[in-house]
Amino acid sequence: MDLETSNDALRDRPRRLRAHPMVRRLVRETTLARDDLILPLFTVPGSGVKDEVSSMPGVFRESADELAESCRAAADLGLPAVILFGIPATKDAEGSAAWAAGGVVQRALASIAAAVPELLRIVDLCFCEYTDHGHCGVVDEQGEVLNDPTLANLARQAVSLADAGAQVIAPSGMMDGMVAAIRTGLDASGHEDVPILAYAAKYASAFYGPFRDAADSTPAFGDRRGYQQDPANSDEALREVELDLDQGADMVMVKPAMPCLDIIRRVKDTFHVPLGAYQVSGEYAMLKAAAARGWLDEERVMEESLLAIKRAGADFILTYFAREMAARLG
Ligand code: PBG
C-alpha cells in the first residue's frame, strides 16, 4: 500500500483499543469495587418494623432487629460499611433525642455491632431528623438557625454515638466550626481514634427530596439555604473543604454527586485527602423511576452513574444502589 497517499488523519485509530473486549479491559482507567461503596440505612424505634420508603423503592425504615439482618446481608455482599440515619419516636426544639443514651441510632449501633461486628458503622450527625421544626440546629424566634449554640449539641451527639459504638462520625449540618467542636468533644471523651468524615461541600439541593420523606426531616418553615451551599458556587466548596480539613476532618465529602462532578474533581485535584461523594436520594429515585417505566436500563445507568462519580475523583461513594452494585460486581 502506498503510504504517501494514506490519509494522515487516519494514522491514529483510537478504535483499535475498543474493538476487542479484552483490550477494552486492559485500557480501562476507572474501575468500581465493593470497597468503594457505603450503604445508607434508616432506623426507627420498635421491633419487627420494615417499611419501604415510597419514593425510594428498595429502601426501608427498619427497627434495630431488622436493621441487623440488613447489615448481615450487606456484609455478605462484600460491602465494607453502612451509614446510619435515625428517626426518633419524639422530637423537640433542640433535637435532644439525638444524644439520648437509649436513642434510636444508639440502639441500632449496639444491635449491628453484636450481629455484624466486621461491618464499619458510620453515623450521620445532624439534627434535622430530631428537631420538631426540621432544621439542622437550634433556631431563634425568627426561625434562624443559630450556629454556635448548635455546636455544643453536635459535640454531645457525637460523643453519645461514639460511646454507643459509632466508628466514624459524619457531620452533615453545615454549621461553621462543627468539625473542630466535634473533634474536641471526641478527644475529651476518649474517642481520639474515631475519624471524622465531614460533609464538607454540601449543597442546598432539591435532590434531597425523597430523603426528607424517609427521615421525616422536611423543614416546617423556610429552607436550608442559610447554611447549605448555593449550587451556583464552586470556589466556595474548596473554601469549605479547606476549613474542615484545618479543623481536623480526616475525610471529606461532596454532596450531591451527579450534579457536582466538577466539584468532586476540583476537590480531588486540590486536596490530597480521602474523598467521598454522596449519590443522594433524588439521584437514586430518578433512575429508579425511569427504569420502572422502562425508559432506562437500571443496571446500566446505575453502573454508569457510579463509574462517573469515581472517574470524577471520588475514592468512595455513599449510594442507595450499594447492594445492587455489589451484587453486579459478582
Ligand atoms: C442531613 C442529611 C440530609 C441528607 C443526608 N444528611 C438531608 C438534608 O440535608 O436535607 C440527604 C441524603 C439524601 O438525599 O439521600 N441530616
Tab-separated table of C-alpha atoms and ligand atoms in Angstrom:
chain	number	residue	atom	x	y	z
A	1	MET	CA	0.000	0.000	0.000
A	2	ASP	CA	1.199	3.471	-0.835
A	3	LEU	CA	1.756	5.240	2.490
A	4	GLU	CA	2.174	8.587	0.732
A	5	THR	CA	-1.436	8.562	-0.284
A	6	SER	CA	-2.927	7.381	3.058
A	7	ASN	CA	-4.997	9.924	4.947
A	8	ASP	CA	-2.908	11.446	7.752
A	9	ALA	CA	-5.926	11.758	9.987
A	10	LEU	CA	-6.367	8.016	9.960
A	11	ARG	CA	-2.854	7.161	11.138
A	12	ASP	CA	-4.271	7.318	14.657
A	13	ARG	CA	-7.162	4.992	15.149
A	14	PRO	CA	-8.445	5.078	18.745
A	15	ARG	CA	-10.969	2.433	17.772
A	16	ARG	CA	-8.153	-0.155	17.746
A	17	LEU	CA	-8.329	-0.093	21.538
A	18	ARG	CA	-12.084	-0.538	21.533
A	19	ALA	CA	-12.553	-3.392	19.116
A	20	HIS	CA	-11.735	-6.315	21.367
A	21	PRO	CA	-13.364	-6.785	24.766
A	22	MET	CA	-10.101	-7.888	26.370
A	23	VAL	CA	-8.234	-4.864	25.045
A	24	ARG	CA	-11.021	-2.687	26.419
A	25	ARG	CA	-10.492	-4.349	29.772
A	26	LEU	CA	-6.756	-3.708	29.675
A	27	VAL	CA	-7.070	0.004	28.969
A	28	ARG	CA	-9.929	0.722	31.334
A	29	GLU	CA	-8.926	3.716	33.502
A	30	THR	CA	-11.566	3.525	36.216
A	31	THR	CA	-12.995	0.525	37.985
A	32	LEU	CA	-15.616	0.134	40.663
A	33	ALA	CA	-15.109	-2.183	43.590
A	34	ARG	CA	-17.265	-3.208	46.511
A	35	ASP	CA	-14.757	-1.448	48.758
A	36	ASP	CA	-15.828	1.868	47.209
A	37	LEU	CA	-19.449	1.591	48.314
A	38	ILE	CA	-21.181	2.703	51.506
A	39	LEU	CA	-24.847	1.809	52.077
A	40	PRO	CA	-27.114	4.388	53.773
A	41	LEU	CA	-29.726	2.861	56.133
A	42	PHE	CA	-32.651	4.350	58.071
A	43	THR	CA	-33.597	3.127	61.512
A	44	VAL	CA	-36.771	3.629	63.572
A	45	PRO	CA	-37.825	2.576	67.108
A	46	GLY	CA	-39.635	-0.669	67.830
A	47	SER	CA	-39.133	-4.196	66.623
A	48	GLY	CA	-40.226	-6.094	63.544
A	49	VAL	CA	-40.596	-2.839	61.586
A	50	LYS	CA	-39.562	-2.753	57.931
A	51	ASP	CA	-41.424	-0.157	55.858
A	52	GLU	CA	-40.450	0.723	52.317
A	53	VAL	CA	-39.981	4.431	51.560
A	54	SER	CA	-42.500	5.161	48.805
A	55	SER	CA	-40.240	7.496	46.831
A	56	MET	CA	-37.225	5.167	47.174
A	57	PRO	CA	-38.047	1.610	46.066
A	58	GLY	CA	-35.759	-0.899	47.792
A	59	VAL	CA	-35.009	1.476	50.703
A	60	PHE	CA	-36.612	0.780	54.087
A	61	ARG	CA	-37.124	2.285	57.538
A	62	GLU	CA	-36.200	-0.539	59.874
A	63	SER	CA	-36.178	-1.256	63.587
A	64	ALA	CA	-32.865	-2.354	65.112
A	65	ASP	CA	-33.577	-6.087	64.770
A	66	GLU	CA	-34.481	-5.851	61.076
A	67	LEU	CA	-31.583	-3.490	60.508
A	68	ALA	CA	-29.126	-6.030	61.885
A	69	GLU	CA	-30.384	-8.517	59.300
A	70	SER	CA	-29.982	-5.975	56.507
A	71	CYS	CA	-26.452	-5.317	57.725
A	72	ARG	CA	-25.687	-9.041	57.731
A	73	ALA	CA	-26.865	-9.220	54.106
A	74	ALA	CA	-24.790	-6.141	53.198
A	75	ALA	CA	-21.651	-7.646	54.723
A	76	ASP	CA	-22.336	-10.933	52.913
A	77	LEU	CA	-22.407	-8.982	49.646
A	78	GLY	CA	-18.927	-7.713	50.493
A	79	LEU	CA	-19.827	-4.148	51.415
A	80	PRO	CA	-17.364	-2.588	53.886
A	81	ALA	CA	-19.579	-0.002	55.598
A	82	VAL	CA	-23.016	1.417	56.304
A	83	ILE	CA	-24.041	4.954	57.276
A	84	LEU	CA	-26.959	5.219	59.685
A	85	PHE	CA	-29.784	7.765	59.898
A	86	GLY	CA	-32.284	7.688	62.745
A	87	ILE	CA	-35.907	8.735	63.007
A	88	PRO	CA	-36.680	9.149	66.738
A	89	ALA	CA	-40.001	8.458	68.473
A	90	THR	CA	-40.254	12.036	69.718
A	91	LYS	CA	-38.856	15.342	68.531
A	92	ASP	CA	-38.296	18.633	70.352
A	93	ALA	CA	-36.943	22.101	69.604
A	94	GLU	CA	-33.335	21.142	70.353
A	95	GLY	CA	-33.328	17.611	68.982
A	96	SER	CA	-32.344	16.136	72.331
A	97	ALA	CA	-33.312	12.602	71.265
A	98	ALA	CA	-30.126	12.699	69.184
A	99	TRP	CA	-27.906	12.358	72.248
A	100	ALA	CA	-30.145	10.126	74.375
A	101	ALA	CA	-28.243	7.091	75.670
A	102	GLY	CA	-31.039	4.768	74.505
A	103	GLY	CA	-31.660	6.746	71.318
A	104	VAL	CA	-32.733	5.146	68.085
A	105	VAL	CA	-29.306	5.151	66.410
A	106	GLN	CA	-27.536	4.294	69.677
A	107	ARG	CA	-29.657	1.140	69.929
A	108	ALA	CA	-29.167	0.266	66.289
A	109	LEU	CA	-25.382	0.551	66.730
A	110	ALA	CA	-25.420	-1.971	69.551
A	111	SER	CA	-27.528	-4.388	67.568
A	112	ILE	CA	-25.321	-4.137	64.455
A	113	ALA	CA	-22.100	-4.414	66.460
A	114	ALA	CA	-23.372	-7.639	68.017
A	115	ALA	CA	-24.700	-9.177	64.798
A	116	VAL	CA	-22.147	-7.991	62.211
A	117	PRO	CA	-19.014	-6.776	64.016
A	118	GLU	CA	-16.918	-6.684	60.829
A	119	LEU	CA	-19.117	-4.065	59.133
A	120	LEU	CA	-17.898	-0.471	59.630
A	121	ARG	CA	-20.505	1.635	61.438
A	122	ILE	CA	-20.603	5.242	60.181
A	123	VAL	CA	-23.212	7.634	61.593
A	124	ASP	CA	-24.668	10.778	60.071
A	125	LEU	CA	-24.568	13.593	62.580
A	126	CYS	CA	-27.303	16.195	62.205
A	127	PHE	CA	-30.417	17.494	63.917
A	128	CYS	CA	-32.973	17.773	61.129
A	129	GLU	CA	-34.394	14.315	61.897
A	130	TYR	CA	-34.586	15.168	65.623
A	131	THR	CA	-35.960	18.710	65.812
A	132	ASP	CA	-39.707	19.363	65.706
A	133	HIS	CA	-39.092	22.224	63.232
A	134	GLY	CA	-36.896	20.070	60.954
A	135	HIS	CA	-33.887	22.401	60.831
A	136	CYS	CA	-30.324	21.220	61.370
A	137	GLY	CA	-29.804	23.019	64.687
A	138	VAL	CA	-31.479	25.204	67.285
A	139	VAL	CA	-33.452	28.173	65.939
A	140	ASP	CA	-34.275	31.634	67.295
A	141	GLU	CA	-37.738	33.300	67.388
A	142	GLN	CA	-37.308	34.353	63.759
A	143	GLY	CA	-36.649	30.767	62.716
A	144	GLU	CA	-32.962	31.476	62.022
A	145	VAL	CA	-30.648	28.529	62.732
A	146	LEU	CA	-28.188	29.529	65.445
A	147	ASN	CA	-24.706	28.345	64.623
A	148	ASP	CA	-22.802	28.484	67.897
A	149	PRO	CA	-25.403	27.003	70.269
A	150	THR	CA	-25.765	24.122	67.801
A	151	LEU	CA	-22.056	23.270	68.055
A	152	ALA	CA	-22.244	22.140	71.674
A	153	ASN	CA	-25.204	19.915	70.807
A	154	LEU	CA	-23.320	18.382	67.888
A	155	ALA	CA	-20.394	17.531	70.162
A	156	ARG	CA	-22.822	15.934	72.606
A	157	GLN	CA	-24.458	13.889	69.863
A	158	ALA	CA	-21.049	12.776	68.536
A	159	VAL	CA	-19.847	11.620	71.948
A	160	SER	CA	-23.103	9.782	72.633
A	161	LEU	CA	-22.876	7.954	69.290
A	162	ALA	CA	-19.196	7.108	69.715
A	163	ASP	CA	-19.967	5.797	73.211
A	164	ALA	CA	-22.668	3.633	71.613
A	165	GLY	CA	-20.247	2.133	69.081
A	166	ALA	CA	-20.108	4.501	66.102
A	167	GLN	CA	-16.753	4.064	64.362
A	168	VAL	CA	-16.827	7.091	62.023
A	169	ILE	CA	-18.688	10.358	62.659
A	170	ALA	CA	-20.084	12.132	59.586
A	171	PRO	CA	-21.419	15.617	60.399
A	172	SER	CA	-23.812	16.872	57.699
A	173	GLY	CA	-25.274	20.024	59.243
A	174	MET	CA	-23.003	22.605	57.557
A	175	MET	CA	-22.540	24.619	60.752
A	176	ASP	CA	-19.380	26.745	60.858
A	177	GLY	CA	-16.797	25.277	63.213
A	178	MET	CA	-18.614	21.953	63.529
A	179	VAL	CA	-15.613	19.752	62.828
A	180	ALA	CA	-13.481	21.446	65.497
A	181	ALA	CA	-16.296	21.244	68.057
A	182	ILE	CA	-16.868	17.552	67.378
A	183	ARG	CA	-13.138	16.742	67.388
A	184	THR	CA	-12.741	18.488	70.739
A	185	GLY	CA	-15.705	16.600	72.194
A	186	LEU	CA	-14.500	13.233	70.922
A	187	ASP	CA	-10.926	13.781	72.147
A	188	ALA	CA	-12.097	14.863	75.578
A	189	SER	CA	-14.128	11.680	75.976
A	190	GLY	CA	-11.510	9.142	74.969
A	191	HIS	CA	-12.552	8.852	71.321
A	192	GLU	CA	-9.427	10.341	69.771
A	193	ASP	CA	-9.247	7.387	67.353
A	194	VAL	CA	-12.719	7.932	65.894
A	195	PRO	CA	-12.315	9.626	62.479
A	196	ILE	CA	-14.487	12.444	61.156
A	197	LEU	CA	-15.902	12.252	57.636
A	198	ALA	CA	-17.122	15.809	57.045
A	199	TYR	CA	-19.903	16.581	54.610
A	200	ALA	CA	-17.655	19.491	53.694
A	201	ALA	CA	-19.229	20.689	50.482
A	202	LYS	CA	-22.923	20.125	50.862
A	203	TYR	CA	-25.257	21.998	48.567
A	204	ALA	CA	-28.804	23.194	49.214
A	205	SER	CA	-30.138	20.677	46.709
A	206	ALA	CA	-33.621	19.747	45.564
A	207	PHE	CA	-32.275	16.228	45.057
A	208	TYR	CA	-32.667	15.539	48.809
A	209	GLY	CA	-36.482	15.437	48.451
A	210	PRO	CA	-37.033	11.683	48.876
A	211	PHE	CA	-34.626	11.552	51.849
A	212	ARG	CA	-36.830	14.007	53.689
A	213	ASP	CA	-39.775	11.605	53.223
A	214	ALA	CA	-37.605	8.778	54.538
A	215	ALA	CA	-36.277	10.726	57.517
A	216	ASP	CA	-39.286	12.971	58.293
A	217	SER	CA	-36.926	15.918	58.111
A	218	THR	CA	-38.602	18.429	55.827
A	219	PRO	CA	-38.231	21.890	57.434
A	220	ALA	CA	-41.545	23.100	58.906
A	221	PHE	CA	-40.722	26.617	57.641
A	222	GLY	CA	-38.117	28.136	55.354
A	223	ASP	CA	-35.381	26.134	53.695
A	224	ARG	CA	-31.726	25.223	54.228
A	225	ARG	CA	-30.170	27.901	52.042
A	226	GLY	CA	-28.975	29.771	55.124
A	227	TYR	CA	-26.489	27.014	55.879
A	228	GLN	CA	-26.115	24.720	52.860
A	229	GLN	CA	-24.239	25.936	49.789
A	230	ASP	CA	-25.598	27.711	46.730
A	231	PRO	CA	-25.443	25.310	43.734
A	232	ALA	CA	-24.101	28.228	41.687
A	233	ASN	CA	-20.802	28.209	43.593
A	234	SER	CA	-17.635	26.218	43.099
A	235	ASP	CA	-14.772	28.166	44.780
A	236	GLU	CA	-16.890	28.185	47.931
A	237	ALA	CA	-16.716	24.384	48.031
A	238	LEU	CA	-12.915	24.494	48.119
A	239	ARG	CA	-13.047	27.003	50.961
A	240	GLU	CA	-15.436	24.755	52.916
A	241	VAL	CA	-13.195	21.725	52.401
A	242	GLU	CA	-10.124	23.686	53.452
A	243	LEU	CA	-11.818	24.859	56.655
A	244	ASP	CA	-12.982	21.361	57.563
A	245	LEU	CA	-9.511	19.940	56.987
A	246	ASP	CA	-7.963	22.722	59.092
A	247	GLN	CA	-10.367	21.819	61.881
A	248	GLY	CA	-9.339	18.177	61.792
A	249	ALA	CA	-11.559	16.369	59.294
A	250	ASP	CA	-9.943	13.055	58.314
A	251	MET	CA	-12.037	12.584	55.170
A	252	VAL	CA	-14.302	14.929	53.259
A	253	MET	CA	-17.411	14.533	51.176
A	254	VAL	CA	-19.140	16.286	48.310
A	255	LYS	CA	-22.915	16.086	48.091
A	256	PRO	CA	-24.938	15.599	45.901
A	257	ALA	CA	-22.764	13.655	43.457
A	258	MET	CA	-24.041	13.663	39.875
A	259	PRO	CA	-24.838	17.408	39.844
A	260	CYS	CA	-21.380	18.078	41.371
A	261	LEU	CA	-18.929	16.045	39.293
A	262	ASP	CA	-16.927	19.213	38.644
A	263	ILE	CA	-16.703	19.917	42.377
A	264	ILE	CA	-15.547	16.363	43.093
A	265	ARG	CA	-12.763	16.784	40.530
A	266	ARG	CA	-11.665	20.174	41.879
A	267	VAL	CA	-11.573	18.913	45.460
A	268	LYS	CA	-9.599	15.822	44.456
A	269	ASP	CA	-7.079	17.871	42.478
A	270	THR	CA	-6.648	20.461	45.222
A	271	PHE	CA	-6.541	18.416	48.430
A	272	HIS	CA	-4.936	15.035	48.618
A	273	VAL	CA	-7.214	13.503	51.205
A	274	PRO	CA	-9.757	10.670	51.070
A	275	LEU	CA	-12.813	11.974	49.263
A	276	GLY	CA	-16.334	10.610	49.339
A	277	ALA	CA	-19.332	11.556	47.219
A	278	TYR	CA	-22.977	11.052	48.141
A	279	GLN	CA	-25.267	9.870	45.356
A	280	VAL	CA	-28.338	11.188	47.129
A	281	SER	CA	-31.956	10.100	47.371
A	282	GLY	CA	-33.178	12.115	44.384
A	283	GLU	CA	-30.442	10.768	42.139
A	284	TYR	CA	-31.472	7.250	43.120
A	285	ALA	CA	-35.198	7.960	42.834
A	286	MET	CA	-34.995	9.428	39.339
A	287	LEU	CA	-33.022	6.496	37.966
A	288	LYS	CA	-35.363	4.016	39.676
A	289	ALA	CA	-38.474	5.814	38.416
A	290	ALA	CA	-37.272	5.956	34.832
A	291	ALA	CA	-36.215	2.306	34.971
A	292	ALA	CA	-39.611	1.276	36.389
A	293	ARG	CA	-41.227	2.813	33.299
A	294	GLY	CA	-38.841	1.040	31.005
A	295	TRP	CA	-37.263	4.338	29.957
A	296	LEU	CA	-33.771	3.482	31.185
A	297	ASP	CA	-31.865	0.253	31.712
A	298	GLU	CA	-31.493	0.279	35.503
A	299	GLU	CA	-28.372	-1.860	35.823
A	300	ARG	CA	-26.532	0.101	33.174
A	301	VAL	CA	-27.420	3.576	34.422
A	302	MET	CA	-26.570	2.521	37.968
A	303	GLU	CA	-23.131	1.364	36.894
A	304	GLU	CA	-22.503	4.297	34.567
A	305	SER	CA	-23.502	6.859	37.191
A	306	LEU	CA	-21.275	5.304	39.867
A	307	LEU	CA	-18.386	4.979	37.437
A	308	ALA	CA	-18.736	8.656	36.514
A	309	ILE	CA	-18.609	9.676	40.176
A	310	LYS	CA	-15.491	7.577	40.683
A	311	ARG	CA	-13.916	8.918	37.489
A	312	ALA	CA	-14.579	12.464	38.684
A	313	GLY	CA	-12.301	11.734	41.635
A	314	ALA	CA	-14.314	10.141	44.437
A	315	ASP	CA	-12.482	7.476	46.429
A	316	PHE	CA	-15.731	6.114	47.792
A	317	ILE	CA	-19.446	6.608	47.172
A	318	LEU	CA	-22.431	6.644	49.503
A	319	THR	CA	-25.238	5.183	47.413
A	320	TYR	CA	-28.624	3.530	47.841
A	321	PHE	CA	-27.508	1.281	44.966
A	322	ALA	CA	-24.666	-0.185	47.079
A	323	ARG	CA	-26.254	-3.623	47.417
A	324	GLU	CA	-27.305	-3.891	43.775
A	325	MET	CA	-23.922	-2.676	42.586
A	326	ALA	CA	-22.064	-5.090	44.868
A	327	ALA	CA	-24.183	-7.952	43.539
A	328	ARG	CA	-23.471	-6.877	39.957
A	329	LEU	CA	-19.744	-6.805	40.641
A	330	GLY	CA	-20.148	-10.524	41.367
B	1	PBG	C1	-28.954	15.825	56.880
B	1	PBG	C2	-28.832	14.992	55.668
B	1	PBG	C3	-29.597	15.064	54.521
B	1	PBG	C4	-29.110	14.087	53.657
B	1	PBG	C5	-28.072	13.449	54.302
B	1	PBG	N1	-27.890	14.045	55.542
B	1	PBG	C6	-30.794	15.866	54.216
B	1	PBG	C7	-30.749	17.319	54.075
B	1	PBG	O1	-29.698	17.959	54.187
B	1	PBG	O2	-31.823	17.863	53.889
B	1	PBG	C8	-29.637	13.801	52.288
B	1	PBG	C9	-29.299	12.470	51.732
B	1	PBG	C10	-30.106	12.079	50.566
B	1	PBG	O3	-30.852	12.875	49.964
B	1	PBG	O4	-30.006	10.901	50.197
B	1	PBG	N2	-29.170	15.087	58.011
